Coordinates of C-alpha atoms in Angstrom, one line a residue:
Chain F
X122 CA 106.6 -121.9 118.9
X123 CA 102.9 -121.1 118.1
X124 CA 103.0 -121.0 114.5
X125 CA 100.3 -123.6 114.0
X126 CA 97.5 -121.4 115.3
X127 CA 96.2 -118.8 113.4
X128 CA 93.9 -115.9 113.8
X129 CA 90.3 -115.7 112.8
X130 CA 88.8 -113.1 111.4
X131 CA 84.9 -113.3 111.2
X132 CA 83.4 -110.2 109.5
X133 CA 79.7 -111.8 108.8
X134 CA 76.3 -112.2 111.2
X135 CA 76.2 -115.8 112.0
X136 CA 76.2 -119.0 114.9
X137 CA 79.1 -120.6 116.1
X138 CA 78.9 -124.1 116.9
X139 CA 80.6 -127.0 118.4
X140 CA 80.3 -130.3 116.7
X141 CA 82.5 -132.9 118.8
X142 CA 86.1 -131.2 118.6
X143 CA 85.6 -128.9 115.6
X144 CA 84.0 -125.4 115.6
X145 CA 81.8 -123.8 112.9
X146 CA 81.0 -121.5 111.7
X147 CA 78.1 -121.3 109.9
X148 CA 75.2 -118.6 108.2
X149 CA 73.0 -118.8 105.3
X150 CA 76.1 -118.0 102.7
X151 CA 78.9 -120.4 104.3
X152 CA 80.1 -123.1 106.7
X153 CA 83.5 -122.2 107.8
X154 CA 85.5 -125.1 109.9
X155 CA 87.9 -123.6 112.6
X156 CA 89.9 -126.4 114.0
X157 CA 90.1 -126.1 117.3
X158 CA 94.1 -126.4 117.4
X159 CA 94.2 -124.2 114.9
X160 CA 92.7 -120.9 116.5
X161 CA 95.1 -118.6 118.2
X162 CA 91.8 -116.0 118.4
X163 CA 88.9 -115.2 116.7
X164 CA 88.1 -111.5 116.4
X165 CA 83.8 -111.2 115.8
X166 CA 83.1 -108.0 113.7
X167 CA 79.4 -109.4 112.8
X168 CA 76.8 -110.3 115.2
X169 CA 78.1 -113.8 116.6
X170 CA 75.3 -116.1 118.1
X171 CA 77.1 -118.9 119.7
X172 CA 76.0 -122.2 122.7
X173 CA 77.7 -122.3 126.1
X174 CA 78.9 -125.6 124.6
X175 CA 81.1 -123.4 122.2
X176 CA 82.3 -120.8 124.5
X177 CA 83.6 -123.3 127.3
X178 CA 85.5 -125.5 124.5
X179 CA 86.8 -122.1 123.6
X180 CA 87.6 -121.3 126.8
X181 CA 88.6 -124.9 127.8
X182 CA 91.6 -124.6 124.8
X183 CA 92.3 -120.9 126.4
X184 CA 91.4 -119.1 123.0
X185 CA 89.8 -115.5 123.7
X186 CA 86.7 -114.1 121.1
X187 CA 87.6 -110.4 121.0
X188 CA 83.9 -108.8 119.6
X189 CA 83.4 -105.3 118.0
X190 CA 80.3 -103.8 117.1
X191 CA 78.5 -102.9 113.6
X192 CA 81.0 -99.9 113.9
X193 CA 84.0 -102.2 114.2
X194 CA 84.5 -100.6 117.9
X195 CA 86.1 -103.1 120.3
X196 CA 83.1 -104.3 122.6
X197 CA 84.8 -106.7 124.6
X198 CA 86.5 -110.1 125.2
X199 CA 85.6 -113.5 126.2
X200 CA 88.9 -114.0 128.0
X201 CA 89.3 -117.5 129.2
X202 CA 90.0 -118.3 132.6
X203 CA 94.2 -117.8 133.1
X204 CA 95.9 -120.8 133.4
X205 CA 99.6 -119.2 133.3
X206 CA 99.6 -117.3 136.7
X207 CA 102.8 -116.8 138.8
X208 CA 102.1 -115.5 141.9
X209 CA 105.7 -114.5 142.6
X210 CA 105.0 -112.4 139.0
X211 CA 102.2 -110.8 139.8
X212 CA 103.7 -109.4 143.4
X213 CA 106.5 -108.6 141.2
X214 CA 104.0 -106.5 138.4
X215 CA 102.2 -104.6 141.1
X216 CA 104.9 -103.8 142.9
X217 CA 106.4 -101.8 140.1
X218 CA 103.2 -99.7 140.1
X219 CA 102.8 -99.1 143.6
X220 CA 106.3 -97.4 144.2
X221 CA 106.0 -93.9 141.9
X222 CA 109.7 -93.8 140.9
X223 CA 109.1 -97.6 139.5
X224 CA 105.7 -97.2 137.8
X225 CA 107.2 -93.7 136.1
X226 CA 110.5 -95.3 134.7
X227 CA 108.1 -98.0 132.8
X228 CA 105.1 -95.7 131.7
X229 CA 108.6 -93.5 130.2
X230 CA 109.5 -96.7 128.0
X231 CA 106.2 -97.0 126.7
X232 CA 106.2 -93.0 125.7
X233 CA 110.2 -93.6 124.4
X234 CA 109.2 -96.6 122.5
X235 CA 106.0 -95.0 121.0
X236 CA 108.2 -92.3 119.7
X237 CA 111.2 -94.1 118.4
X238 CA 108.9 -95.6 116.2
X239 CA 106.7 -92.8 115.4
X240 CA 110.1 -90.9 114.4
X241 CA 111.0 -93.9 112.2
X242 CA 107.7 -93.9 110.6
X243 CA 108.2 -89.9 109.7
X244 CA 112.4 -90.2 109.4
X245 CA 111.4 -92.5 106.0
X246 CA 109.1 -90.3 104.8
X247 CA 111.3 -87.5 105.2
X248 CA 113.8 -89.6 103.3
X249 CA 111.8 -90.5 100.3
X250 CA 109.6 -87.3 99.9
X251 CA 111.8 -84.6 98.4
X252 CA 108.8 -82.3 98.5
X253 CA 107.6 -82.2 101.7
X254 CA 111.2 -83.3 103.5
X255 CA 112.2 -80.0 105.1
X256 CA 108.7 -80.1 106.8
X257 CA 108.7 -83.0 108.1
X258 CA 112.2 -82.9 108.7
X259 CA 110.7 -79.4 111.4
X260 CA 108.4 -81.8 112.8
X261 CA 110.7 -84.5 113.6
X262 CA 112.6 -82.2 115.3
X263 CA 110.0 -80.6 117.1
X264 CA 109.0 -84.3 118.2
X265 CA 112.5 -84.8 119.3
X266 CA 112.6 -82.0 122.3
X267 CA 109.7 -82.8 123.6
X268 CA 110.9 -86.1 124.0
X269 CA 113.6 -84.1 126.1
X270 CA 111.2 -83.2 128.4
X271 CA 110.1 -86.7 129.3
X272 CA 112.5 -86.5 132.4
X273 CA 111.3 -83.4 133.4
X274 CA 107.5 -85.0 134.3
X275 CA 107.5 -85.6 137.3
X276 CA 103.8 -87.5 137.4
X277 CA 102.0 -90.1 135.1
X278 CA 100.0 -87.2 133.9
X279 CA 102.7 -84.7 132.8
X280 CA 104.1 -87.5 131.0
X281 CA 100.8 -88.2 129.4
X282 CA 100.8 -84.8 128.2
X283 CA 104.3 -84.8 126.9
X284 CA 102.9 -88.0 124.6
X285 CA 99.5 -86.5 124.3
X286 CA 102.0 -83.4 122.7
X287 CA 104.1 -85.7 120.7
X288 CA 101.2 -87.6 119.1
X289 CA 99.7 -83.9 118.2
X290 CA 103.0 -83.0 116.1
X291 CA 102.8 -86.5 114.4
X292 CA 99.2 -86.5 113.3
X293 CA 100.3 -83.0 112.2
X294 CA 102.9 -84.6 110.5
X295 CA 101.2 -86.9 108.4
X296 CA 98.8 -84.2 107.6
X297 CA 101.6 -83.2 105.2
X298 CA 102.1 -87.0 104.0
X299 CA 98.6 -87.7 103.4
X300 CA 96.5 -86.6 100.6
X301 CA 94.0 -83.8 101.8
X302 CA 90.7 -86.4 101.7
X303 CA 92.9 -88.3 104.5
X304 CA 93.8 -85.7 106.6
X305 CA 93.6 -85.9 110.3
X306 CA 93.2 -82.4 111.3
X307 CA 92.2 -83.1 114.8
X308 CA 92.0 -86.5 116.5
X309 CA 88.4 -87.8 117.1
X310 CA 87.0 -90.5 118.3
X311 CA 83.5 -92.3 118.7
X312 CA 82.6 -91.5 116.3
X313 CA 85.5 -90.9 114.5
X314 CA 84.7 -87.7 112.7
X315 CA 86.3 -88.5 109.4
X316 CA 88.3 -91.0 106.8
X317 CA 91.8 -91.1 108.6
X318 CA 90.6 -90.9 112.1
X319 CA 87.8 -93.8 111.6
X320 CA 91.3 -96.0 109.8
X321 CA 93.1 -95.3 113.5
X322 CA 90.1 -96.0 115.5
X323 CA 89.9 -99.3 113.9
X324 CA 93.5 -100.6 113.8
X325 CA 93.9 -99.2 116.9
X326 CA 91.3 -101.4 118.3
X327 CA 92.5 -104.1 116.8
X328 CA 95.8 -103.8 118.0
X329 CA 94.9 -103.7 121.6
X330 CA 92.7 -106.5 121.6
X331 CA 96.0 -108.4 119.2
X332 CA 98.1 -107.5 122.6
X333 CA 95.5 -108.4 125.2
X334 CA 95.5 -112.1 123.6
X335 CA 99.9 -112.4 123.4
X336 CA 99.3 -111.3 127.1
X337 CA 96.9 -114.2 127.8
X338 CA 99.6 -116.5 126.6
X339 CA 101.7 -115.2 129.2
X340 CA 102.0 -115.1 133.0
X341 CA 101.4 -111.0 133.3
X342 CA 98.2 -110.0 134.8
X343 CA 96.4 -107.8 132.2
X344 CA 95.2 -105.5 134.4
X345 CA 98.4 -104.2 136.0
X346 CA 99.7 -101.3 133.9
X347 CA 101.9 -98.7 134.2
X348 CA 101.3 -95.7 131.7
X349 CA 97.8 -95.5 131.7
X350 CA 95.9 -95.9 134.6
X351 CA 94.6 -99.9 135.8
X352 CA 91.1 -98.3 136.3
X353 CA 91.2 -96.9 133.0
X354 CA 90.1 -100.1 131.2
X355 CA 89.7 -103.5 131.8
X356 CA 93.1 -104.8 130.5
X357 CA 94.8 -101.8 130.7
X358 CA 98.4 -103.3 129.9
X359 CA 97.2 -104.2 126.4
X360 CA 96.9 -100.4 126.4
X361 CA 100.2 -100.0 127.6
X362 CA 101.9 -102.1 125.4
X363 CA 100.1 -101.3 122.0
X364 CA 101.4 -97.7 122.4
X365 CA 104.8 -99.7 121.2
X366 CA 103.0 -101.6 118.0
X367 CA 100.4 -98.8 117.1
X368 CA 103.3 -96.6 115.2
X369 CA 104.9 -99.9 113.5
X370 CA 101.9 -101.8 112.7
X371 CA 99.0 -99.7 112.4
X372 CA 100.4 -96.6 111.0
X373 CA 102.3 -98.3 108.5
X374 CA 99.5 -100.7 107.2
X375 CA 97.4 -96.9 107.1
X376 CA 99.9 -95.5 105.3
X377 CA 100.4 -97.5 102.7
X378 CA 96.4 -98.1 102.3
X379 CA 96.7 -94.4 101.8
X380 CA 99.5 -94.5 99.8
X381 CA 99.2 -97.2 97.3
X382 CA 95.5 -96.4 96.7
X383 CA 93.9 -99.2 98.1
X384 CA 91.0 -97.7 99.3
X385 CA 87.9 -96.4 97.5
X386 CA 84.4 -94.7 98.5
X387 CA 82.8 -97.4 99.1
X388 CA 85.5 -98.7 101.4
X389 CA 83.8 -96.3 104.1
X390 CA 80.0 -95.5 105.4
X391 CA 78.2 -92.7 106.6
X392 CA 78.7 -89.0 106.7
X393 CA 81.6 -87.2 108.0
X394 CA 81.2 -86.6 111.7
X395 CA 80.0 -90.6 111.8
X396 CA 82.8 -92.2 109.0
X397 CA 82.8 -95.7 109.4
X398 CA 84.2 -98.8 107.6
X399 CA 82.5 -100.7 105.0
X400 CA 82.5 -104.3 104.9
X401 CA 85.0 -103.3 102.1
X402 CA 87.4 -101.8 103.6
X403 CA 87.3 -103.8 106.9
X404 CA 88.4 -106.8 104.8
X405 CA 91.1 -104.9 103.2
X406 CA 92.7 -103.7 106.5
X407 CA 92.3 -106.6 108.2
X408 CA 94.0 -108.1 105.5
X409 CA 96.8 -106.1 105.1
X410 CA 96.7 -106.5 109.6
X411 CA 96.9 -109.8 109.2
X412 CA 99.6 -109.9 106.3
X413 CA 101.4 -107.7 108.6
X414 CA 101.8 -109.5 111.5
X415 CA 102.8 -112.7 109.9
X416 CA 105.8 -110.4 108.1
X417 CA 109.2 -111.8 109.6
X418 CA 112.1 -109.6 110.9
X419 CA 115.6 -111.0 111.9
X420 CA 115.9 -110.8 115.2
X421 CA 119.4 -109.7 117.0
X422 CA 119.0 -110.9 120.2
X423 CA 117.2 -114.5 118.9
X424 CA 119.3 -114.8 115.9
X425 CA 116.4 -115.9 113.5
X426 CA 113.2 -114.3 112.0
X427 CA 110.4 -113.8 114.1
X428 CA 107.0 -112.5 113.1
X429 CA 105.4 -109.0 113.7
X430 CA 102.7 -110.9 116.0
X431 CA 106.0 -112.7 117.9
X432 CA 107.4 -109.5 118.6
X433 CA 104.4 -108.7 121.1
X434 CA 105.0 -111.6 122.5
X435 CA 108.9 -111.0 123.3
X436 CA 107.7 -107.4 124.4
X437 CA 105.8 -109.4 127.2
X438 CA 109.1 -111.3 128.3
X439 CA 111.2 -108.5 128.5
X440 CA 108.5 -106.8 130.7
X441 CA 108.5 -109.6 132.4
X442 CA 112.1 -109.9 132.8
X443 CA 112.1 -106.3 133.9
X444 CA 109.9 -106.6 136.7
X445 CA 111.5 -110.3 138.1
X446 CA 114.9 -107.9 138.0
X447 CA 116.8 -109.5 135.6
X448 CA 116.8 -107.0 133.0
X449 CA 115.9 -103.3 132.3
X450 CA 113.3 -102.8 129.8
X451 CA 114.5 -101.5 126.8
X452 CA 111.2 -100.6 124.6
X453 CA 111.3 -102.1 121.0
X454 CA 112.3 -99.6 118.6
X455 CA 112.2 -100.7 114.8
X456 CA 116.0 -101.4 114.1
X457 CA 114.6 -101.9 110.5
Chain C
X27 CA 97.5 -137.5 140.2
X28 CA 96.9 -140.6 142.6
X29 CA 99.5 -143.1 143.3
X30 CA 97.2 -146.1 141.4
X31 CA 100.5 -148.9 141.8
X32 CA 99.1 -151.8 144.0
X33 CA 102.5 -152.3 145.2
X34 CA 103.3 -148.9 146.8
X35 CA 99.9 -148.7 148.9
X36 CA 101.6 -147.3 151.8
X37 CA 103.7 -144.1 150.0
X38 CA 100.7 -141.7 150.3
X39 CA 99.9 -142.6 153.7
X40 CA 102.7 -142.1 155.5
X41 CA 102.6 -138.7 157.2
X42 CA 104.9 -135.7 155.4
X43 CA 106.4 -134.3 158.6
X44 CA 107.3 -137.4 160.0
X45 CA 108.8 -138.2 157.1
X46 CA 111.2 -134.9 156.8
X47 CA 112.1 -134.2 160.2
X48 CA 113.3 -138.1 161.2
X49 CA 114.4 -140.0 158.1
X50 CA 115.9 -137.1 155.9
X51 CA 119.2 -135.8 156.6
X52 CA 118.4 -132.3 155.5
X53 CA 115.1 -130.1 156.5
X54 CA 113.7 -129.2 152.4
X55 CA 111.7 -126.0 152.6
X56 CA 110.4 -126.5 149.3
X57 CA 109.0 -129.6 147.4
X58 CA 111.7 -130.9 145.1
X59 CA 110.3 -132.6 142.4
X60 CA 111.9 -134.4 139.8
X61 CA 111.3 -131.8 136.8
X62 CA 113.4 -129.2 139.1
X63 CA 116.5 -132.0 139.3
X64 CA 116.0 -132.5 135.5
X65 CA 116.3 -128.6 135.1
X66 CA 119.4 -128.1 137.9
X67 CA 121.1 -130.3 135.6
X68 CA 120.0 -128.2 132.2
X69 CA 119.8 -124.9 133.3
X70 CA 119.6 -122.8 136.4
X71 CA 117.9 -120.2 134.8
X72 CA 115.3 -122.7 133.1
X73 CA 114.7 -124.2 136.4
X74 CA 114.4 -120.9 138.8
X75 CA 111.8 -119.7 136.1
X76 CA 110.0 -123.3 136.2
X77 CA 109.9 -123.0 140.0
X78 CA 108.5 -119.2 139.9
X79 CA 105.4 -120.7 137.8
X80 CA 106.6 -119.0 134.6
X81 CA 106.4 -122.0 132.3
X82 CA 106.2 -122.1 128.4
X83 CA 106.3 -125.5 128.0
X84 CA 102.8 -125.2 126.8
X85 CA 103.4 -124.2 123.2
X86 CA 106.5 -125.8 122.5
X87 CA 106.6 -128.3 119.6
X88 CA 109.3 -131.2 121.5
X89 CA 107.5 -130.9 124.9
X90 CA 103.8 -131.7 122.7
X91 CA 105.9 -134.8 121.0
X92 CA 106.9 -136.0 124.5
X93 CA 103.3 -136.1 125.9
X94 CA 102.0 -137.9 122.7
X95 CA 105.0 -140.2 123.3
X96 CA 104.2 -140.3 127.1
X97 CA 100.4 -141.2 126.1
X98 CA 101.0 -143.5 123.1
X99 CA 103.4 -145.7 123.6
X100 CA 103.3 -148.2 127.1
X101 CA 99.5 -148.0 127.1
X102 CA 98.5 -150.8 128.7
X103 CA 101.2 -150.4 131.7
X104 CA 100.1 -148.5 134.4
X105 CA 101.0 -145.1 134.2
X106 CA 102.0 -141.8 135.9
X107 CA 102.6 -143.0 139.7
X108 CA 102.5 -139.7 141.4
X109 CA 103.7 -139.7 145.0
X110 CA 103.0 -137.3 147.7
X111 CA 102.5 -134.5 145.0
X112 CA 106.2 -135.0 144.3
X113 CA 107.4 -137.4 141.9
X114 CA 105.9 -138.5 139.3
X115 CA 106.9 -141.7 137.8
X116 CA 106.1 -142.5 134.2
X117 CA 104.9 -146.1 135.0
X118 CA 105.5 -149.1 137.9
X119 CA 106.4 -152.9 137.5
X120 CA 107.2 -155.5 139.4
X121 CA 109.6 -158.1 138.3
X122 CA 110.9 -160.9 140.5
X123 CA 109.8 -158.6 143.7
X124 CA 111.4 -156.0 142.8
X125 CA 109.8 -153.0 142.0
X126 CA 110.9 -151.3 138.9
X127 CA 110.2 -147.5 138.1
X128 CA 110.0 -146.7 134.2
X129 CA 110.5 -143.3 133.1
X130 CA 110.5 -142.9 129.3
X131 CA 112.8 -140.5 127.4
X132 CA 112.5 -139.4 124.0
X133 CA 116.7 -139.1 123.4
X134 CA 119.5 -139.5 125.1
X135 CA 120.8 -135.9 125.0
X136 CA 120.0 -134.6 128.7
X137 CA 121.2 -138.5 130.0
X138 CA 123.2 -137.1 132.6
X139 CA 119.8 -135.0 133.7
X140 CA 117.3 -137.9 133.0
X141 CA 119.4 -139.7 135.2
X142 CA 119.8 -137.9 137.8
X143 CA 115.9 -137.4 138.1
X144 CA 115.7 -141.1 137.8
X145 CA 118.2 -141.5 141.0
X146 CA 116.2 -138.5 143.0
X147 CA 113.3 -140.7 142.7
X148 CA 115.1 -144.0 143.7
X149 CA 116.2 -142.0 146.8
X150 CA 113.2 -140.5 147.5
X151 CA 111.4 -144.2 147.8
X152 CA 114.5 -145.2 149.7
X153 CA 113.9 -142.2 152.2
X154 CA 109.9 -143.9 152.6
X155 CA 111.4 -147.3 153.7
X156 CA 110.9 -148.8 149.5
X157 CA 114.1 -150.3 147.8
X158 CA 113.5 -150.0 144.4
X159 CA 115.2 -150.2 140.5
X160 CA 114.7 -147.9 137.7
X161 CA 114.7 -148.4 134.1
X162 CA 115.4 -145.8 131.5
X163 CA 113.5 -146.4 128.4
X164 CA 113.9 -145.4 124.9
X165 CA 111.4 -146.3 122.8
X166 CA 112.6 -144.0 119.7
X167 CA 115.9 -145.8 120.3
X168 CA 114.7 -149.1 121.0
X169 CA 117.0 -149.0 124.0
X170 CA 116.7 -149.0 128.3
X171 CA 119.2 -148.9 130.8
X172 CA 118.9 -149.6 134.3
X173 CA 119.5 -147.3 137.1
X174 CA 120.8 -148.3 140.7
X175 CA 121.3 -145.7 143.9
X176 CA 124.7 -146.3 144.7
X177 CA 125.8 -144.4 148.1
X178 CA 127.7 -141.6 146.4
X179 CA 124.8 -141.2 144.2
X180 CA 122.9 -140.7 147.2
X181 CA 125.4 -137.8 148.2
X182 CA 125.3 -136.3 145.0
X183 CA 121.4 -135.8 144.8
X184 CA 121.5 -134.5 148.7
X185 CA 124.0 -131.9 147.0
X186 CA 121.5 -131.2 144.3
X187 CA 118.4 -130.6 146.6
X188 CA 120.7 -128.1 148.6
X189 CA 122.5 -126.6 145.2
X190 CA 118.5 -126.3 144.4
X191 CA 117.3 -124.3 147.4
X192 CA 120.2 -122.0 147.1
X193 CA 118.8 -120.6 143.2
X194 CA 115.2 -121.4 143.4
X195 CA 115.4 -119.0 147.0
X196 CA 117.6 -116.4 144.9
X197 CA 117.7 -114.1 142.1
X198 CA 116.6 -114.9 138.8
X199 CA 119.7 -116.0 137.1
X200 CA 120.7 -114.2 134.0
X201 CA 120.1 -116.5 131.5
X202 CA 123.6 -117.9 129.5
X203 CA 123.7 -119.1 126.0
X204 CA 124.4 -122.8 126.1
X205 CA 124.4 -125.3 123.2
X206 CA 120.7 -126.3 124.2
X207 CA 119.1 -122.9 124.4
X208 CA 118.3 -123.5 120.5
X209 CA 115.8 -126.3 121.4
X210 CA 114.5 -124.5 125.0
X211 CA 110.9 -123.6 125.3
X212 CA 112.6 -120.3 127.6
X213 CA 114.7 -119.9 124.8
X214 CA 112.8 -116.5 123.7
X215 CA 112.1 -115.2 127.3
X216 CA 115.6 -115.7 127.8
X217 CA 116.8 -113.5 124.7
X218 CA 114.3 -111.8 124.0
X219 CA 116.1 -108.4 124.0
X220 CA 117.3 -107.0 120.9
X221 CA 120.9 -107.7 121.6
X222 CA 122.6 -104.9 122.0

């Protein structure tokens, strides 16, 4: 098990260098050493100078550098070249997609998973807030027949708006949950237009480019995906799959940022219509990100704990097992 | 991967097709390499998955202490005598003309399976005209054992090759819980469900 390797988070303007079979990383303030056995992947939020020397040692020890801009929007990786390929795997992957029946049953787990866990996320609120239970409790509901409609879409897209539908009611939902300087009110994007919708932008983000490097570490092609369209980005399975983690890991670490207080003014930037994280509050989240996906669960089928992050990773096997025909997919739905 | 032994010169050169349509009693129509006799012995499900290319060797803590072990210890022998892409032989010697292959093994508790790669590889040289020993070594245990190709050992690894063709050519087998899942590599693609 990979638990020797750890993400690195680098938040500051600076070079990255290669001195024999350590990288630094280094700027006017510090001199950070990242042993090379040690990274899992490094996530660059400031501007990252770096030699080729650096970048094929990276690549050489297949560790990705997932970059995001001054905005903390995900730019792009440096994905190393695949070692782990299967060709038998990848027939298998793109075969699901090309026969309709096949692709739809799979893009319908990653909707079904999505809103287990999004109705987990609102069941416990509608457990411990006495106040705004009954509401919550209509929403749940609501979210609950459309879900019923799932079999009644008969393309990608109709299912894409029965989960474009779903995810309306939920942001609705946690209008109710939040306090009204976090409210969502309507979903934007680039830029995000205020605090709550610049907090998913950012963890969402980061949980794509977390499930883009558990899928390097596997034999799936990142490109094949099933819900959302292959053209649609580059690694379009990471978009697939996050749909699964975004409720359990990024909605959660939100909510209690939101909840617990953690977050001041000058945790954000800008004006509203261009909200953006501070320095601030990007260490904070990605704190509480990376707290998160170390957390351990006990696992039914493994019989042990296994972390947040390792539960992306058995995601990926089961996919994989569902497309080599040994078993059906059942989407991870928080038992917890 | 080049056969380096001075005493096997002639195992790459011979010609692959003459040697599997004259000399070998069955027609293989896949390479069979000692890794997948290991694994027929382990697990079928382990060794259909290692023969689609979906390994996971690569991050598992017992298979990094077996390389070190591999690299470490027996340095100055020569090492990792790969034949025809096929088998791979941890290191060669010669000892009163007979050649001796050395595989080294970090336990003892897959014998059965170390074994029987040991004897595949035996056989294999006998199929190229070579009559060789192997020795089992144990260097955590400060033990070896010798290895000789008896005839009925013979038949048993032509019924392994054929037992191996059938499941590498067939479904992925559902994995089974065994004793030794807990120290598999595949042991969390194999359960990875939530078990229920």
């Amino acid at each position: 098990m990979d638990t020797m390797r750890a993400d690195y988070y680098i938040l500051q303007d600076g070079i990255l260098k290669r001195k024999e079979n350590t990288v630094y990383f280094e700027n006017k303030g510090e001199r950070r050493v990242l042993p090379i056995n040690k990274i899992y992947s490094i996530y660059a939020y400031g501007k990252l100078s770096f030699s080729s020397g650096v970048v094929s040692y990276l690549s050489k020890n297949g560790i990705p550098i997932h970059f995001f801009n001054y905005y903390g929007f995900y730019e792009g990786s440096m994905y190393p070249r695949e070692t782990l390929i299967s060709g038998d795997l990848v027939i298998q992957q793109a075969a699901q997609y090309l026969d309709d029946d096949k692709r739809m049953q799979l893009a319908g787990k990653f909707i079904e998973g999505a809103c287990g866990n999004i109705l987990k996320n609102l069941k416990y609120y509608s457990r411990s807030r006495e106040d705004i239970q009954k509401n919550i409790d209509s929403y749940i509901s609501s979210i609950e027949s459309e879900i019923l409609r799932l079999p009644d879409a008969h393309s990608i897209a109709g299912m894409m708006n029965v989960e474009g539908r779903i995810r309306n009611i939920y942001y609705s939902a946690l209008d109710e949950i939040f306090p009204e300087e976090y409210r969502i009110v309507t979903r934007t994007r680039r830029p995000p237009g205020n605090k709550m919708n610049t907090l998913i932008s950012f963890g969402n983000s980061l949980m794509y480019t977390t499930v883009l490097s558990e899928i390097y570490n596997t034999q799936l092609n990142p490109t094949i995906s099933y819900l959302h369209e292959p053209f649609e980005r580059r690694f379009s399975l990471a978009l697939d799959v996050s749909e699964i983690f975004k409720p359990i890991i990024i909605d959660r670490i939100i909510l209690k940022l939101v909840n617990k207080n953690m977050l001041d003014d000058n945790c954000f930037r800008g004006e509203i219509g261009d909200m953006l994280l501070s320095d601030k509050g990007k260490k904070i989240f990605l704190k509480e990100y990376n707290d998160k996906l170390g957390t351990t669960i006990k696992h039914k089928g493994l019989k042990r704990n296994v972390s947040y992050k390792r539960l992306i990773r058995l995601e990926l096997y089961k996919l994989s097992k569902h497309v080599l025909g040994d078993e059906v997919y059942k989407p991870l739905v928080m038992w917890w | 991967m080049t056969n380096n032994n001075p005493t096997t010169p002639n195992t790459t050169k011979a010609p692959k097709d003459e040697y599997s349509t004259t000399d070998h009693p069955l027609s293989p129509t896949m390479k069979i390499t000692g890794v997948k006799i290991n694994y027929y012995h382990i697990c079928h499900t382990k060794l259909w998955l290692f023969s689609h290319n979906i390994t996971l060797e690569h991050e598992h803590e017992n298979v990094n202490i077996g390389k070190v072990l591999h690299e470490e210890r027996y340095s100055k022998n020569k090492k990792d005598v790969t034949i025809d892409n096929t088998i791979s032989i941890d290191f060669v010697k010669q000892r009163n003309g007979i050649i001796e292959l050395h595989e080294v093994k970090k336990t003892k508790k897959m014998e059965d399976a170390h074994l029987r790669q040991m004897l595949y590889y035996l056989y294999y040289l006998k199929r190229r005209g070579i009559d060789a020993q192997g020795v089992m070594n144990y260097p955590l245990l400060n033990q070896t054992k010798e290895v000789i190709l008896t005839s009925d050992a013979e038949k048993n690894i032509e019924e392994d090759i054929r037992g191996i063709e059938r499941i590498v050519t067939g479904r992925m087998p559902h994995p089974k819980r065994i004793r030794i899942c807990q120290k598999c590599a595949y042991s969390e693609f194999c359960f990875c469900g939530d078990g229920d």
